mmCIF file of C-alpha atoms in Angstrom:
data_model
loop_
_atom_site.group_PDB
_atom_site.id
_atom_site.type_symbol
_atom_site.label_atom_id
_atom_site.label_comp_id
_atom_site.label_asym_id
_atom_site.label_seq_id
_atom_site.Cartn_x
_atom_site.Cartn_y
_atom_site.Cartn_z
ATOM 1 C CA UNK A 1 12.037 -13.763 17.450
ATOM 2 C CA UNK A 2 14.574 -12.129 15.695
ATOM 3 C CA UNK A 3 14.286 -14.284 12.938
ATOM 4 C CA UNK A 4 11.094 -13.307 11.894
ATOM 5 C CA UNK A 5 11.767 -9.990 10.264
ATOM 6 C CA UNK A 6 14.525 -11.839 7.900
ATOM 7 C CA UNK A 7 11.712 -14.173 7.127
ATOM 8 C CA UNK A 8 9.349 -11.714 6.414
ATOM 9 C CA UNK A 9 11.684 -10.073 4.054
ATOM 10 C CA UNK A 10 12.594 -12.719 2.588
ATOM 11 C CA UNK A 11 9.034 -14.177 1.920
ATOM 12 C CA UNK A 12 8.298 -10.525 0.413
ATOM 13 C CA UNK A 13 11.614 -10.886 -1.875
ATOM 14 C CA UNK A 14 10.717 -13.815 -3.328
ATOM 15 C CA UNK A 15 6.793 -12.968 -3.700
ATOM 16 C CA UNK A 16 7.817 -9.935 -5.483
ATOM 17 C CA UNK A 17 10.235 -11.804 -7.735
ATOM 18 C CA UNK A 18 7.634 -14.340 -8.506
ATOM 19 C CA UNK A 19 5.247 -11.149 -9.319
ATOM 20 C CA UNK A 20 8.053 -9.529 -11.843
ATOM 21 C CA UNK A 21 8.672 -12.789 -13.238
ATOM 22 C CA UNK A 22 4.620 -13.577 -13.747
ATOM 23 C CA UNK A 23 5.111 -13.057 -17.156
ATOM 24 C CA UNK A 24 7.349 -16.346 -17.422
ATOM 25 C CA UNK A 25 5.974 -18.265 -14.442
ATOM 26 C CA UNK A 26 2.027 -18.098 -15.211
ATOM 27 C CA UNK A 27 0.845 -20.063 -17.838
ATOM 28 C CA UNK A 28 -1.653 -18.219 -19.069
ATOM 29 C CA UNK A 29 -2.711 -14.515 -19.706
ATOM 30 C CA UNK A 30 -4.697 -13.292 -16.802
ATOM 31 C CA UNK A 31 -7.390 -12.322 -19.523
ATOM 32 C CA UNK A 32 -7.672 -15.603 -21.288
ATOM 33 C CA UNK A 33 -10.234 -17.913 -20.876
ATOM 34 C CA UNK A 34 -10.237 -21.316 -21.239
ATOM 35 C CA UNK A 35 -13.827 -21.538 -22.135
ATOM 36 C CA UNK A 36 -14.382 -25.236 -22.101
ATOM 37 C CA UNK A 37 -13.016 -25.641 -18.604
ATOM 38 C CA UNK A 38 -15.149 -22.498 -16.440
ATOM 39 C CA UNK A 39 -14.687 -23.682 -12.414
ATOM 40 C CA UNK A 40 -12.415 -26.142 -13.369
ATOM 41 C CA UNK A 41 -10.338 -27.938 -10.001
ATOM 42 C CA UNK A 42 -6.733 -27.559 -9.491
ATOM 43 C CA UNK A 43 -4.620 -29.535 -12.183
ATOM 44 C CA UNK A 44 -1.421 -29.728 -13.553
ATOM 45 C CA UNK A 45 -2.157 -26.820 -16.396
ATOM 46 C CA UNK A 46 -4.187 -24.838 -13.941
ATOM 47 C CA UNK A 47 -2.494 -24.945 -10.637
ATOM 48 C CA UNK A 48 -5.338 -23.338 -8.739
ATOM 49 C CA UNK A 49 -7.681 -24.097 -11.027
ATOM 50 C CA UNK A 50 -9.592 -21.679 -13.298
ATOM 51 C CA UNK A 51 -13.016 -18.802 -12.095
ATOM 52 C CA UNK A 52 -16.143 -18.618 -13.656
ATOM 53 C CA UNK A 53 -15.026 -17.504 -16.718
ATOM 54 C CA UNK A 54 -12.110 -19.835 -17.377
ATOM 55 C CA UNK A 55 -9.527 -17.528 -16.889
ATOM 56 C CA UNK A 56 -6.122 -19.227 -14.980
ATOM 57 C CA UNK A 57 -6.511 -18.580 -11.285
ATOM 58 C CA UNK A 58 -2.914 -18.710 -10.512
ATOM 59 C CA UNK A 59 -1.805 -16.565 -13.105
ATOM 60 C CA UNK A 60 -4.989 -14.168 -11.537
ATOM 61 C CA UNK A 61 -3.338 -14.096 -8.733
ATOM 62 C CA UNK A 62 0.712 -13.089 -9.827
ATOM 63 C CA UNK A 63 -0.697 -10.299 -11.771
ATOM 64 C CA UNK A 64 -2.821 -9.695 -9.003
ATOM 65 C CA UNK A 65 0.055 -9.513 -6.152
ATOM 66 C CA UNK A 66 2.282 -7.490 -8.633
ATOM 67 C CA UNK A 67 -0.565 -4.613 -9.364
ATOM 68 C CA UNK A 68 -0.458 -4.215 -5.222
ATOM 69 C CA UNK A 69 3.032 -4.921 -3.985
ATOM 70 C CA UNK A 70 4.478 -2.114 -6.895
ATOM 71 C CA UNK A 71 1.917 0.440 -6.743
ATOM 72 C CA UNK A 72 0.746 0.607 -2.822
ATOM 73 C CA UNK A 73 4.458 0.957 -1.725
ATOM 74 C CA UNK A 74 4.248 3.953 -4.647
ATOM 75 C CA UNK A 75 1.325 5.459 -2.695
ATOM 76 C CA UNK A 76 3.042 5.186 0.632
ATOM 77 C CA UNK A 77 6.233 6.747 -0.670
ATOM 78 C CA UNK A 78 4.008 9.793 -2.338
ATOM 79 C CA UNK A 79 2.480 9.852 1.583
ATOM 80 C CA UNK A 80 5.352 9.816 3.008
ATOM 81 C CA UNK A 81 6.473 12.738 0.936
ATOM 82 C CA UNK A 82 3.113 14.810 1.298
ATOM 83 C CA UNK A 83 4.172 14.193 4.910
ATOM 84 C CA UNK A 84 7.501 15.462 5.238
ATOM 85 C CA UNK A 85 6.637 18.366 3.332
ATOM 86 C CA UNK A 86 3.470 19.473 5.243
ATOM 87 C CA UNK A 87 4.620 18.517 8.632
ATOM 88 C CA UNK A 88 8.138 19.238 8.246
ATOM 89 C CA UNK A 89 7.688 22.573 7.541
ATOM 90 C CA UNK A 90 5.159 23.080 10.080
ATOM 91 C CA UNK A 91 7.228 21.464 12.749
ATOM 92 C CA UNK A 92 10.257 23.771 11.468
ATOM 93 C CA UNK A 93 8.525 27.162 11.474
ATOM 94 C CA UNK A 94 6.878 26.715 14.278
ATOM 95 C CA UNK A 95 4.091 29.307 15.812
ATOM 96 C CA UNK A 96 1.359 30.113 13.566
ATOM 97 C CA UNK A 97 2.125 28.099 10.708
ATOM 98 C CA UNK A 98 1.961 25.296 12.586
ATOM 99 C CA UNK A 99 -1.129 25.753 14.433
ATOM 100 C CA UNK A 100 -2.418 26.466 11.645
ATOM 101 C CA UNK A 101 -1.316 23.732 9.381
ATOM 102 C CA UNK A 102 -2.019 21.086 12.231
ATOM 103 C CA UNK A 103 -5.729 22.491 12.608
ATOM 104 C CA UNK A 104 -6.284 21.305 8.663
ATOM 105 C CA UNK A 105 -4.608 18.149 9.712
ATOM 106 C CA UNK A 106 -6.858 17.514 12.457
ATOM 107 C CA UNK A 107 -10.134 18.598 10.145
ATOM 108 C CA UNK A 108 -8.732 16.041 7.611
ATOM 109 C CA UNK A 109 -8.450 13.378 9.807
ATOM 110 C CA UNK A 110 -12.279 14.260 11.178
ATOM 111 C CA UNK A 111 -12.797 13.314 8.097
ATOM 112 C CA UNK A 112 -13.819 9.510 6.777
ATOM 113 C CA UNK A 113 -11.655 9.844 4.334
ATOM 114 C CA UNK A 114 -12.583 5.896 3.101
ATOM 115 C CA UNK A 115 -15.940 7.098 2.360
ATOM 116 C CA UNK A 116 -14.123 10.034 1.333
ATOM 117 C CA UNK A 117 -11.909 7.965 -1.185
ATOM 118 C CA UNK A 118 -14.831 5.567 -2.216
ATOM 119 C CA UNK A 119 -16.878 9.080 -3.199
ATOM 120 C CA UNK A 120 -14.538 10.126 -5.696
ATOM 121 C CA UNK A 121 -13.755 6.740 -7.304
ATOM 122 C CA UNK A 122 -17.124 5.814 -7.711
ATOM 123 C CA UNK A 123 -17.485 9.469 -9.483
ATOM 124 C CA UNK A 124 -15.017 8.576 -11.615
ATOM 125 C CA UNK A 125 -15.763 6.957 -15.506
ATOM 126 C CA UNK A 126 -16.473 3.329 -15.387
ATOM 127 C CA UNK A 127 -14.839 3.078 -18.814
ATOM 128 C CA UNK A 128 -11.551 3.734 -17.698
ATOM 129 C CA UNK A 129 -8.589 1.174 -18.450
ATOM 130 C CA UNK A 130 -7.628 -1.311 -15.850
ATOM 131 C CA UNK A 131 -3.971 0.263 -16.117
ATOM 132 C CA UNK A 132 -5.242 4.057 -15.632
ATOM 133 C CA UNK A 133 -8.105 2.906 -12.844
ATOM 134 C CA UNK A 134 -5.558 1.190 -10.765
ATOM 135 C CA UNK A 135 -3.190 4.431 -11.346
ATOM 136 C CA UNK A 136 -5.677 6.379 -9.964
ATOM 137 C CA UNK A 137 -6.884 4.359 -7.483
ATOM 138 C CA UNK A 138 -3.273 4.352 -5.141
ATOM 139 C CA UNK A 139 -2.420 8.101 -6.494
ATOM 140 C CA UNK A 140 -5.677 8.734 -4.742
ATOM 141 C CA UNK A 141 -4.691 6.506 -1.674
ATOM 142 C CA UNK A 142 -1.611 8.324 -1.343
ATOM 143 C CA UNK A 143 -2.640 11.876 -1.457
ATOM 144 C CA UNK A 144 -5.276 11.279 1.074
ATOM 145 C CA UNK A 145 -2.956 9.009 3.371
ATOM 146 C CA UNK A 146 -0.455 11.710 4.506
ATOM 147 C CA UNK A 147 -2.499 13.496 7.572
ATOM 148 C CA UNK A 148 -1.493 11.027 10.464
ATOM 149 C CA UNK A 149 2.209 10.691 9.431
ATOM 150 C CA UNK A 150 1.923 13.953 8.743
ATOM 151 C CA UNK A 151 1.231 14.975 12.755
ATOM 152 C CA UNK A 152 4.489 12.558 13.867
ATOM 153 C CA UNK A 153 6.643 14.203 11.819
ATOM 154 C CA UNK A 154 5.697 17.678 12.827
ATOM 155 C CA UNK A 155 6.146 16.430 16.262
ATOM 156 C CA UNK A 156 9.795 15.115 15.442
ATOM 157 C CA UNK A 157 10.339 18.473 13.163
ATOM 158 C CA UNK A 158 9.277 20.410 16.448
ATOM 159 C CA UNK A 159 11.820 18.527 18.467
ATOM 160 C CA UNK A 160 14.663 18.662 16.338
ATOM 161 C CA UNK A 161 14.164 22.548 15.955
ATOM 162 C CA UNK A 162 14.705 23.203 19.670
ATOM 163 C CA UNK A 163 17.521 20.840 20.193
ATOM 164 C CA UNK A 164 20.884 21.683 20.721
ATOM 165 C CA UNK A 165 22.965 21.213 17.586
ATOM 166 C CA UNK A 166 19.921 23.382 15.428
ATOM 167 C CA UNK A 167 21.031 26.089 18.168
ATOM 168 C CA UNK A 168 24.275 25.775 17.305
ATOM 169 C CA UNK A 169 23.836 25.802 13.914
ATOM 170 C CA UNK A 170 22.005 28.692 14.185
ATOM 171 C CA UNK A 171 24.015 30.845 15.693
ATOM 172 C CA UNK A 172 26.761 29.630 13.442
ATOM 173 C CA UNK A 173 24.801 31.378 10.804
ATOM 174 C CA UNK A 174 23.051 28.979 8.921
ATOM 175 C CA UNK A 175 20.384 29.489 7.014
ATOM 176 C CA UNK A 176 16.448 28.523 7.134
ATOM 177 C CA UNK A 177 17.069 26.031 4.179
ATOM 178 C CA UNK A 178 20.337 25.052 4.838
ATOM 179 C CA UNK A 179 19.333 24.515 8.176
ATOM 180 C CA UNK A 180 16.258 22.336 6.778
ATOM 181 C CA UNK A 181 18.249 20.351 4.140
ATOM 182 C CA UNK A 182 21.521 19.449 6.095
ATOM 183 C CA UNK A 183 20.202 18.903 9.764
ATOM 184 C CA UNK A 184 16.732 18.326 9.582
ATOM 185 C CA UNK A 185 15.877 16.048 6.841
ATOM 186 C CA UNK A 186 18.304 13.132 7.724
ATOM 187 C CA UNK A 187 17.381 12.857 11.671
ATOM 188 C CA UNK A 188 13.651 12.636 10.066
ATOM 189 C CA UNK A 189 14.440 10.069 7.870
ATOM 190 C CA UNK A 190 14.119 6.888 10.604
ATOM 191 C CA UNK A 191 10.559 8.680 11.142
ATOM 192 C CA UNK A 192 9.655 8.875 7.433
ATOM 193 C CA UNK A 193 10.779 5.104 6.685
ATOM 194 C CA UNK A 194 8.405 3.953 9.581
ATOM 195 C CA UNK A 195 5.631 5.887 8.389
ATOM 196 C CA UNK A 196 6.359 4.269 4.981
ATOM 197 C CA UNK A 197 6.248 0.590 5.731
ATOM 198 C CA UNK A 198 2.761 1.774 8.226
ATOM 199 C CA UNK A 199 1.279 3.109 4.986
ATOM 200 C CA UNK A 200 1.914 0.337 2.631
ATOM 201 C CA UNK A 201 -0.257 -2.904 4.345
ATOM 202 C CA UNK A 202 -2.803 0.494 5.223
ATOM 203 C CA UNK A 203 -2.731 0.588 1.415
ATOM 204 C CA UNK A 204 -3.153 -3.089 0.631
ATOM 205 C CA UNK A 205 -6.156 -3.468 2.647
ATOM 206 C CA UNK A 206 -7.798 -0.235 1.443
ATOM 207 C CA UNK A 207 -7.566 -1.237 -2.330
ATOM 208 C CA UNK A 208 -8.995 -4.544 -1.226
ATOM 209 C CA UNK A 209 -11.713 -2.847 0.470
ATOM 210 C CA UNK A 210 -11.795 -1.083 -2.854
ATOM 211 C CA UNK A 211 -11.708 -4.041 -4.849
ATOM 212 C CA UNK A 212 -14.473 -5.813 -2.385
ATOM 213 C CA UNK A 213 -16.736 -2.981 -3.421
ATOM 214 C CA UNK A 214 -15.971 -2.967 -7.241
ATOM 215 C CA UNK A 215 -14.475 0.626 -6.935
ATOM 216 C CA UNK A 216 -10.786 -0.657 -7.092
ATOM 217 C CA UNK A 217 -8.961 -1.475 -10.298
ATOM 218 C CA UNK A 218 -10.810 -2.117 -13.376
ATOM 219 C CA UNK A 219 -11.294 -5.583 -14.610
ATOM 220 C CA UNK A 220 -9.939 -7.272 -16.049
ATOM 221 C CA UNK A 221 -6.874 -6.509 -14.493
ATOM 222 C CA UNK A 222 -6.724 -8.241 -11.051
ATOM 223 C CA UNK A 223 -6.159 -6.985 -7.845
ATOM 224 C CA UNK A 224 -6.310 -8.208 -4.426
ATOM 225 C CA UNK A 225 -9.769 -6.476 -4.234
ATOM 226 C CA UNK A 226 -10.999 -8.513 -7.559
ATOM 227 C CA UNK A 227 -9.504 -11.316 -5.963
ATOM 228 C CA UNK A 228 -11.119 -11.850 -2.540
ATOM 229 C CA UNK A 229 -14.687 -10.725 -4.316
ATOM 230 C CA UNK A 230 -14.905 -13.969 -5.556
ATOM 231 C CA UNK A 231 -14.818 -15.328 -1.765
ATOM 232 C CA UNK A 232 -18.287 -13.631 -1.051
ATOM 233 C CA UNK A 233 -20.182 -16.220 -2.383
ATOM 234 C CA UNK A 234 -20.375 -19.580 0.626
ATOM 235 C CA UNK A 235 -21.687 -21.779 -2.148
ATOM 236 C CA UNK A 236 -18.360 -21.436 -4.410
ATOM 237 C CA UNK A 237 -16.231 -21.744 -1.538
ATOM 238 C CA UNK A 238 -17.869 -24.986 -0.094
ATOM 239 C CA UNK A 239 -15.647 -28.015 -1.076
ATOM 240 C CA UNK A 240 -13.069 -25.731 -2.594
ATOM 241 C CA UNK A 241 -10.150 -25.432 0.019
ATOM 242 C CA UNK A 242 -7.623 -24.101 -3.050
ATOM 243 C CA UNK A 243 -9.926 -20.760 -2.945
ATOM 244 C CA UNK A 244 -8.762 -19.627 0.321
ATOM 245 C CA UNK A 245 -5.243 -19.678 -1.115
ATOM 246 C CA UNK A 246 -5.733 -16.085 -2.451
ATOM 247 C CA UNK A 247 -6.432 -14.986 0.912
ATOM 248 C CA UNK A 248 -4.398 -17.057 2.882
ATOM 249 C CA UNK A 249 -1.273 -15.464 0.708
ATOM 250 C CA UNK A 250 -2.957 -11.831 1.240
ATOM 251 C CA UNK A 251 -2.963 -12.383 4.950
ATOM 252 C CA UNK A 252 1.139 -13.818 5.111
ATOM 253 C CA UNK A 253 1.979 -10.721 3.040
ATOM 254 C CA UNK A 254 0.252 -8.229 5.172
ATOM 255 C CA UNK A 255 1.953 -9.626 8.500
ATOM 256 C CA UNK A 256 5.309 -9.285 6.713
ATOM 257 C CA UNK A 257 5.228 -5.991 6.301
ATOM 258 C CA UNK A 258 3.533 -5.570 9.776
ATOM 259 C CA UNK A 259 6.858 -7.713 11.065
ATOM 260 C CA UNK A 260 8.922 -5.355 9.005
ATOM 261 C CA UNK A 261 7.364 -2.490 10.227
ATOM 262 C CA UNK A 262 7.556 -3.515 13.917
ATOM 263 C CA UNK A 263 11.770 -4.415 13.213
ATOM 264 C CA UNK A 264 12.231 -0.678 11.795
ATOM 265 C CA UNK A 265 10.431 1.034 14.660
ATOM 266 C CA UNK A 266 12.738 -1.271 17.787
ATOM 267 C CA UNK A 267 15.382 0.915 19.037
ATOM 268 C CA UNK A 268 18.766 -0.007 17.173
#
């Protein structure tokens, strides 16, 4: 099966090109509506035919792809940083800094934080732009994502500091941050960049759930969550196989990056 990583990548590659490039490749704006043909079937103009309003479904859906595969890797990367910082330096210093910083980890992982995160969107203006709603939506996702990555890398951090070479360093006389930048940080990377490509899918199904809920992004920019809302309804979907495509393309993307994920954490 070691081809299925370099397919995964390379389905995600050319998904994400086809997402930068949706400005080209749709044919219409993913506001306009072609108000003479609302519901209309799959046809050569419309490839996947148009919603209730008229708007282009498979220009809905580049947009749609873009707004997720740019800004949840964004909220994983912000994660992954909240992480390194909070549990690398609790795994560093060691003693009561890092029972104490692990305690708030393990109260904010009590925590629900998807009720949490659904709380303070929905108290959030409804008048907000699409652009700033979906902004806040993964900056929210990835301030609030860091507490379980968080706990692995104060377990590596702890390692590292009682290994050999950070003796040695030590007693060579180097410093706290020297000690931090030069030795630490790069054996945590391999950590970090698996945390990363956990967080991101994590991501894309939470704004969906998001989305599902009408607390995601703001119409009428789509989103995956805007996206599969318009599968709740068993009447619409009856005799319309092409409206699974949105899904069926959410569900390939989200078991690439599970296959990526899976190739970064094998031993090399």
């Amino acid at each position: 099966m070691k081809w299925a990583p370099t397919l995964a990548v390379s389905l995600l590659a050319l998904t994400a090109a086809a997402c930068v490039l949706a400005d080209v490749i749709a044919p219409a704006s993913y506001t306009h509506q072609f108000r003479a043909e609302p519901d209309a079937a799959p046809s050569r103009q419309h490839l996947l035919g148009t919603d209730d309003l008229g708007r282009d479904r498979f220009s809905r859906l580049l947009y749609g792809t873009r707004v997720s595969l740019l800004l949840a890797p964004a909220a994983a990367l912000l994660s992954s940083l909240l992480a390194a910082l909070i549990g690398g330096t609790a795994g560093f210093r060691g003693g009561r800094v890092e029972k104490i910083v692990m305690s708030g980890t393990d109260l904010f992982l009590s925590l629900p934080w998807l009720f949490l995160l659904i709380t303070v969107r929905a108290l959030m203006p409804l008048n907000v732009s699409p652009i700033v709603s979906a902004a806040i939506t993964f900056l929210l996702l990835g301030c609030l994502g860091w507490a379980a990555a968080a706990r692995v890398v104060c377990a590596d951090a702890r390692s590292l500091r009682n290994s050999d070479f950070i003796l040695l360093a030590r007693a060579s006389g180097s410093s706290g941050l020297r000690l931090l930048w030069r030795h630490m940080v790069p054996n945590l990377l391999p950590v970090l960049l698996a945390q990363f490509w956990i967080s991101v899918p994590a991501f894309i199904l939470t704004e969906a759930n998001l989305g599902m809920l009408g607390l995601g992004v703001a119409e009428p920019l789509p989103s995956w969550g805007s996206l599969l809302r318009e599968m709740q309804s068993y009447p619409s979907l009856a005799g319309n196989p092409w409206r699974f495509i949105p899904l069926l393309l959410f569900i390939v993307l989200v078991s690439c990056f599970q296959l990526v994920m899976v190739q970064e954490e094998l031993p090399a």
